[in-house]
Coordinates of C-alpha atoms in Angstrom, one line a residue:
M1 CA -55.7 38.2 -17.4
S2 CA -58.6 39.2 -15.4
K3 CA -57.9 42.5 -12.9
L4 CA -57.3 42.5 -9.4
K5 CA -59.8 43.1 -7.7
A6 CA -58.9 45.9 -4.6
G7 CA -60.7 47.8 -2.0
I8 CA -59.6 50.7 0.4
L9 CA -61.3 50.2 3.8
G10 CA -60.9 53.6 5.0
G11 CA -60.2 55.7 1.4
T12 CA -60.4 59.8 2.9
G13 CA -57.2 60.3 4.7
Y14 CA -54.0 61.5 2.7
T15 CA -53.0 57.6 2.7
G16 CA -56.5 56.7 1.0
I17 CA -56.2 58.7 -1.7
E18 CA -52.8 57.9 -2.3
L19 CA -53.8 54.8 -2.7
L20 CA -56.9 55.6 -5.1
R21 CA -54.2 58.3 -6.9
I22 CA -52.0 55.1 -8.1
L23 CA -54.7 52.1 -7.7
G24 CA -56.4 54.0 -10.2
R25 CA -53.6 54.3 -13.3
H26 CA -52.8 50.8 -12.1
P27 CA -53.2 48.5 -16.0
S28 CA -53.8 45.1 -13.7
V29 CA -56.1 46.9 -10.7
E30 CA -60.0 47.5 -10.6
L31 CA -60.8 49.2 -8.0
S32 CA -64.1 47.6 -6.7
C33 CA -65.0 49.7 -3.4
I34 CA -63.8 52.5 -0.9
T35 CA -65.3 53.1 2.8
S36 CA -65.5 55.4 4.8
R37 CA -68.3 55.5 7.5
S38 CA -69.2 59.7 7.2
E39 CA -68.8 59.9 3.7
T40 CA -70.8 56.3 2.5
G41 CA -72.9 57.2 -0.5
R42 CA -70.9 60.3 -1.6
P43 CA -69.0 60.0 -4.8
V44 CA -64.5 60.0 -4.2
A45 CA -64.2 62.5 -6.6
D46 CA -67.0 64.8 -5.1
L47 CA -64.3 65.3 -1.9
F48 CA -61.2 64.7 -3.8
P49 CA -61.7 66.7 -7.4
S50 CA -58.4 65.8 -8.5
L51 CA -59.3 62.1 -8.9
R52 CA -62.1 63.5 -11.2
G53 CA -62.2 61.4 -14.5
V54 CA -59.8 58.4 -12.3
V55 CA -61.9 57.1 -10.1
S56 CA -65.7 56.9 -10.4
L57 CA -66.8 55.5 -7.4
D58 CA -68.9 56.5 -4.1
F59 CA -68.0 55.5 -1.1
T60 CA -69.9 53.1 0.7
D61 CA -70.1 51.8 4.5
P62 CA -67.3 49.0 5.2
G63 CA -70.2 46.8 7.3
D64 CA -72.1 45.8 3.4
G65 CA -69.7 43.3 2.9
A66 CA -67.8 44.4 -0.5
L67 CA -64.5 43.6 0.9
E68 CA -64.8 39.8 1.6
S69 CA -65.2 40.1 -2.2
C70 CA -62.3 41.8 -3.4
D71 CA -59.0 39.8 -4.2
V72 CA -57.5 42.5 -2.1
V73 CA -58.1 45.1 0.7
F74 CA -55.9 48.2 1.4
C75 CA -56.5 48.8 5.4
A76 CA -55.7 52.9 5.7
T77 CA -57.5 53.2 8.5
P78 CA -56.1 54.9 12.5
N79 CA -54.6 51.5 14.5
G80 CA -57.2 49.4 16.2
I81 CA -59.4 48.8 12.6
A82 CA -57.6 46.7 10.3
M83 CA -57.7 43.6 13.8
Q84 CA -61.2 44.3 14.1
H85 CA -61.1 43.2 9.7
A86 CA -58.6 41.4 9.6
R87 CA -60.5 37.9 10.3
S88 CA -63.0 37.7 8.4
L89 CA -61.4 38.7 5.1
L90 CA -58.5 36.0 5.4
A91 CA -61.4 34.1 5.8
A92 CA -63.2 35.3 3.4
G93 CA -59.8 34.4 1.1
T94 CA -59.2 38.6 0.8
R95 CA -55.6 39.6 0.9
L96 CA -54.9 41.8 3.0
I97 CA -52.4 44.8 3.3
D98 CA -53.0 46.8 6.5
L99 CA -51.2 50.1 6.2
S100 CA -51.8 50.9 10.1
A101 CA -49.5 49.2 13.1
D102 CA -51.8 46.7 13.9
F103 CA -49.5 43.6 12.5
R104 CA -45.9 45.6 12.5
L105 CA -45.1 44.3 15.8
R106 CA -44.7 40.8 16.7
D107 CA -44.4 41.2 20.4
V108 CA -48.3 41.5 20.8
A109 CA -47.6 43.1 24.6
E110 CA -45.2 45.4 23.4
W111 CA -48.1 46.4 21.0
E112 CA -50.5 47.2 23.1
Q113 CA -48.0 49.0 25.5
W114 CA -47.5 51.1 22.7
Y115 CA -50.6 51.8 21.4
G116 CA -53.1 51.6 24.3
M117 CA -55.7 48.5 23.0
A118 CA -56.2 45.3 23.4
H119 CA -55.2 43.4 19.8
A120 CA -58.1 41.9 18.5
C121 CA -56.3 39.2 16.9
P122 CA -53.4 38.3 18.3
D123 CA -52.4 34.7 16.7
L124 CA -52.8 36.5 13.4
V125 CA -49.8 38.5 14.3
P126 CA -47.4 36.0 13.8
E127 CA -48.9 35.2 10.3
A128 CA -48.0 39.0 9.0
V129 CA -45.2 39.5 6.6
Y130 CA -43.1 42.6 7.6
G131 CA -43.5 44.4 4.1
L132 CA -40.2 45.7 3.4
P133 CA -39.3 44.3 -0.1
E134 CA -35.8 44.9 0.3
M135 CA -35.5 42.9 3.4
F136 CA -38.7 40.1 3.1
R137 CA -39.4 39.9 -0.8
E138 CA -39.4 36.0 -1.2
S139 CA -41.9 35.9 2.0
I140 CA -44.2 39.0 0.5
R141 CA -44.7 37.2 -2.3
G142 CA -46.6 34.0 -0.3
A143 CA -48.4 36.1 2.4
R144 CA -51.8 36.7 2.9
L145 CA -51.4 39.4 5.2
V146 CA -48.9 42.5 5.0
A147 CA -48.3 44.7 7.6
N148 CA -47.3 47.5 5.5
P149 CA -43.9 49.5 7.0
G150 CA -44.5 53.0 9.2
C151 CA -43.1 55.7 7.1
Y152 CA -39.8 56.7 9.3
P153 CA -38.7 53.3 9.5
T154 CA -39.1 53.1 6.5
S155 CA -36.5 55.7 5.8
V156 CA -34.3 54.1 8.9
L157 CA -34.1 50.6 7.8
L158 CA -33.0 51.0 4.2
G159 CA -30.3 53.5 5.1
F160 CA -28.8 51.2 7.6
L161 CA -29.6 47.7 6.3
P162 CA -26.2 47.6 4.0
L163 CA -24.4 48.4 7.1
V164 CA -26.0 46.6 9.8
E165 CA -26.5 43.8 8.1
A166 CA -23.1 43.1 7.2
R167 CA -21.7 43.7 10.9
L168 CA -19.8 46.5 9.6
V169 CA -21.1 48.7 12.8
K170 CA -21.5 48.8 16.4
T171 CA -25.4 48.3 16.8
D172 CA -25.6 49.2 20.5
R173 CA -25.0 53.0 19.6
L174 CA -27.6 53.9 17.0
I175 CA -28.3 57.2 15.7
A176 CA -31.3 58.2 13.9
D177 CA -32.7 62.0 13.8
A178 CA -36.0 62.3 11.1
K179 CA -37.5 65.1 9.9
S180 CA -41.2 65.2 8.2
G181 CA -43.8 66.7 6.4
V182 CA -46.7 67.4 8.0
S183 CA -48.8 65.2 6.1
G184 CA -47.1 62.2 8.5
A185 CA -49.5 63.1 11.0
G186 CA -52.5 62.4 8.6
R187 CA -55.9 64.3 7.6
S188 CA -57.5 64.5 10.6
A189 CA -57.3 68.4 12.4
K190 CA -54.7 69.3 15.3
T191 CA -53.7 72.5 16.7
D192 CA -49.9 71.2 16.0
H193 CA -49.9 71.4 12.3
A194 CA -52.2 74.1 11.3
F195 CA -49.9 76.3 9.2
C196 CA -49.7 79.0 11.4
E197 CA -48.4 76.8 14.1
A198 CA -45.9 74.8 12.2
G199 CA -44.9 77.3 9.1
D200 CA -41.8 79.2 9.5
S201 CA -41.0 76.4 12.6
F202 CA -39.1 74.1 13.4
K203 CA -39.1 71.0 16.6
A204 CA -38.8 67.5 17.7
Y205 CA -41.1 66.3 19.3
G206 CA -41.7 62.2 20.2
V207 CA -38.2 62.3 22.6
A208 CA -38.9 60.1 25.4
G209 CA -40.6 57.5 22.9
H210 CA -42.6 57.5 19.2
R211 CA -44.1 54.3 18.0
H212 CA -41.9 54.0 15.4
H213 CA -39.0 53.3 18.3
P214 CA -40.0 49.5 18.5
E215 CA -41.1 48.8 14.7
I216 CA -37.1 50.2 13.6
R217 CA -35.6 48.4 16.5
Q218 CA -37.6 45.0 15.8
G219 CA -36.4 45.7 12.1
L220 CA -32.5 46.3 13.4
G221 CA -32.3 43.3 15.2
D222 CA -34.1 41.2 12.5
L223 CA -30.3 42.2 10.5
A224 CA -28.3 41.9 13.2
G225 CA -29.3 38.9 14.7
H226 CA -29.9 40.3 18.2
A227 CA -31.4 43.7 20.3
V228 CA -29.5 46.8 19.0
G229 CA -29.9 49.9 21.1
L230 CA -31.0 53.3 19.3
V231 CA -31.6 56.5 19.3
F232 CA -34.4 57.8 17.4
T233 CA -35.5 61.8 17.6
P234 CA -38.4 62.6 14.3
H235 CA -39.4 66.1 13.9
L236 CA -41.6 68.1 12.3
V237 CA -40.6 70.4 9.7
P238 CA -42.3 73.3 7.7
M239 CA -43.3 71.0 4.0
I240 CA -46.3 69.2 3.1
R241 CA -44.6 66.1 2.1
G242 CA -41.0 63.8 2.9
I243 CA -38.4 62.5 5.3
H244 CA -35.3 63.2 5.3
A245 CA -33.5 61.0 8.0
T246 CA -30.0 61.5 8.9
L247 CA -28.3 58.3 10.3
Y248 CA -25.1 58.1 12.4
A249 CA -23.5 54.5 12.7
Q250 CA -19.8 53.7 14.2
L251 CA -18.1 51.0 12.6
D252 CA -16.9 48.2 14.8
G253 CA -12.0 47.5 14.4
A254 CA -13.6 44.4 12.6
G255 CA -16.0 46.5 10.2
S256 CA -13.3 49.2 9.4
A257 CA -10.9 46.1 8.3
D258 CA -13.8 44.5 5.6
L259 CA -14.4 48.0 4.8
Q260 CA -11.7 47.9 2.5
A261 CA -12.4 44.5 1.1
L262 CA -15.8 46.2 -0.3
Q263 CA -13.5 49.1 -1.7
A264 CA -15.2 52.0 0.6
L265 CA -19.0 52.3 1.7
Q266 CA -20.0 53.4 -1.7
A267 CA -19.7 50.4 -2.8
L268 CA -21.0 48.1 -0.4
Y269 CA -24.4 50.3 -0.7
E270 CA -24.2 50.6 -4.6
N271 CA -24.1 46.4 -4.4
R272 CA -26.4 45.7 -1.9
Y273 CA -29.2 47.9 -3.9
A274 CA -28.1 46.6 -7.3
G275 CA -31.5 45.7 -9.5
E276 CA -33.6 47.4 -6.6
P277 CA -36.1 49.5 -8.3
F278 CA -36.7 51.7 -5.6
V279 CA -34.0 52.2 -3.8
D280 CA -31.5 55.0 -5.5
V281 CA -27.9 55.5 -4.0
M282 CA -26.4 58.7 -5.4
P283 CA -23.4 59.1 -6.4
Q284 CA -20.1 59.9 -3.2
D285 CA -20.9 63.4 -1.6
S286 CA -23.9 63.2 -2.9
H287 CA -27.0 65.7 -0.6
P288 CA -29.8 64.4 -1.6
D289 CA -33.3 66.3 -0.8
T290 CA -37.3 65.7 0.0
R291 CA -38.0 67.5 -3.7
S292 CA -36.1 65.0 -5.6
V293 CA -38.7 62.0 -4.4
R294 CA -41.9 64.2 -3.9
G295 CA -44.8 62.0 -5.5
S296 CA -42.7 58.9 -6.8
N297 CA -41.5 55.2 -4.6
I298 CA -37.6 56.2 -4.4
C299 CA -35.8 56.0 -1.6
R300 CA -32.6 58.2 -2.4
I301 CA -29.4 57.3 -0.2
A302 CA -26.3 59.1 0.3
V303 CA -23.6 57.6 1.8
H304 CA -20.8 59.7 4.0
R305 CA -17.8 59.2 5.7
P306 CA -16.2 62.6 7.7
R307 CA -13.3 62.9 7.6
D308 CA -12.3 59.4 6.5
G309 CA -13.0 58.7 10.6
N310 CA -15.1 56.1 12.0
T311 CA -17.9 57.3 11.7
V312 CA -20.6 56.1 9.0
V313 CA -22.8 59.2 8.3
I314 CA -26.2 58.1 5.7
L315 CA -28.5 60.5 4.4
A316 CA -31.9 59.0 3.1
V317 CA -34.8 60.7 2.0
E318 CA -38.8 59.2 0.4
D319 CA -41.9 60.9 0.0
N320 CA -43.9 60.0 3.2
L321 CA -46.9 59.3 1.8
V322 CA -45.5 56.9 -1.3
K323 CA -42.7 54.6 -0.3
G324 CA -43.6 55.2 3.1
A325 CA -47.3 54.3 2.6
A326 CA -49.4 54.1 -0.6
G327 CA -46.5 53.2 -2.6
Q328 CA -45.4 50.7 -0.7
A329 CA -48.5 49.1 -0.5
V330 CA -49.0 48.6 -4.0
Q331 CA -45.2 47.0 -4.1
N332 CA -46.3 44.5 -1.6
M333 CA -49.3 44.0 -3.8
N334 CA -47.9 43.1 -7.0
L335 CA -45.5 40.6 -5.5
M336 CA -48.2 39.4 -3.9
F337 CA -50.2 38.4 -7.3
G338 CA -46.9 37.6 -9.2
L339 CA -46.7 41.3 -11.2
D340 CA -44.0 43.0 -12.2
E341 CA -43.1 45.0 -8.9
T342 CA -42.9 47.9 -10.9
D343 CA -46.8 48.5 -12.3
G344 CA -48.5 51.6 -11.5
L345 CA -45.3 53.1 -9.7
D346 CA -43.4 54.5 -12.5
R347 CA -43.5 57.5 -11.6
V348 CA -41.1 60.9 -12.0
S349 CA -40.8 62.5 -8.8
L350 CA -42.8 66.2 -8.8
V351 CA -40.3 69.4 -9.5
P352 CA -40.8 72.1 -8.4

């Protein structure tokens, strides 16, 4: 079987680097082109020495037509770029996996409000499949346009999914308290993310409103079958990679009775994620840490019910650049092309 020709639109950010690291060793993929207007003509391994011997390509201009000859293109650009290329790529028969937010929200008006620009191809938005395999695996298999989830939404949705899907909790008062390493903000220079600013410090941001909030609410609404109430507060912590989401939900009356029949929360989560290759439900009383998923495509989850009360606390950790971005994108590609879902993603976490 011939290898898939894969292209990366925008290969110089942290997500682009991660895609190169994974795809460069994928058994069924041939990296065909990597684009960057600012680095056109420069060898990839010159910019990223860690990829010497893995990626031998030079950066090319996105307008030279090479992307249209690929079987699949990963868009790892800032918001607003993928939608400018989507129509021509799809017309050429190329499948597109967009790691930006251009196709994540089904409500175009809401997207334009949050992202401050007009959408270039609103007619394609209804076709886009939200790329969270644990929710939409079968739809992803037949998709030609996949909206790869954001890093925060991945951890929050996977954490809440079994409870909301089983109708066990009050969905008008869900709380997501999430912390991310600084790589989640991208590779561009920003004062707030400089080492002297972010080091030895810890702060919340986006409390009044974060772009991932409507994405998370949309996913939870799909699970619940109706609109949900969500408080989402992101935080910046002085580490490079990782997301830790602490999630809170209140059991409702019927939920408590159903939970007893399911033989406790632990069984609910273990049963829901049985067979999921990239979700690891930890033993009872566990407290997963971000180091345990560094460099891997795993989301580790632990479930708690403090003092057997009515509050459920879910802990979810992931690498924001892998399961929260590039790894999940490759997982989606594997599904789209009928490959083993774990191909290229069987990496053990880096410790220390």
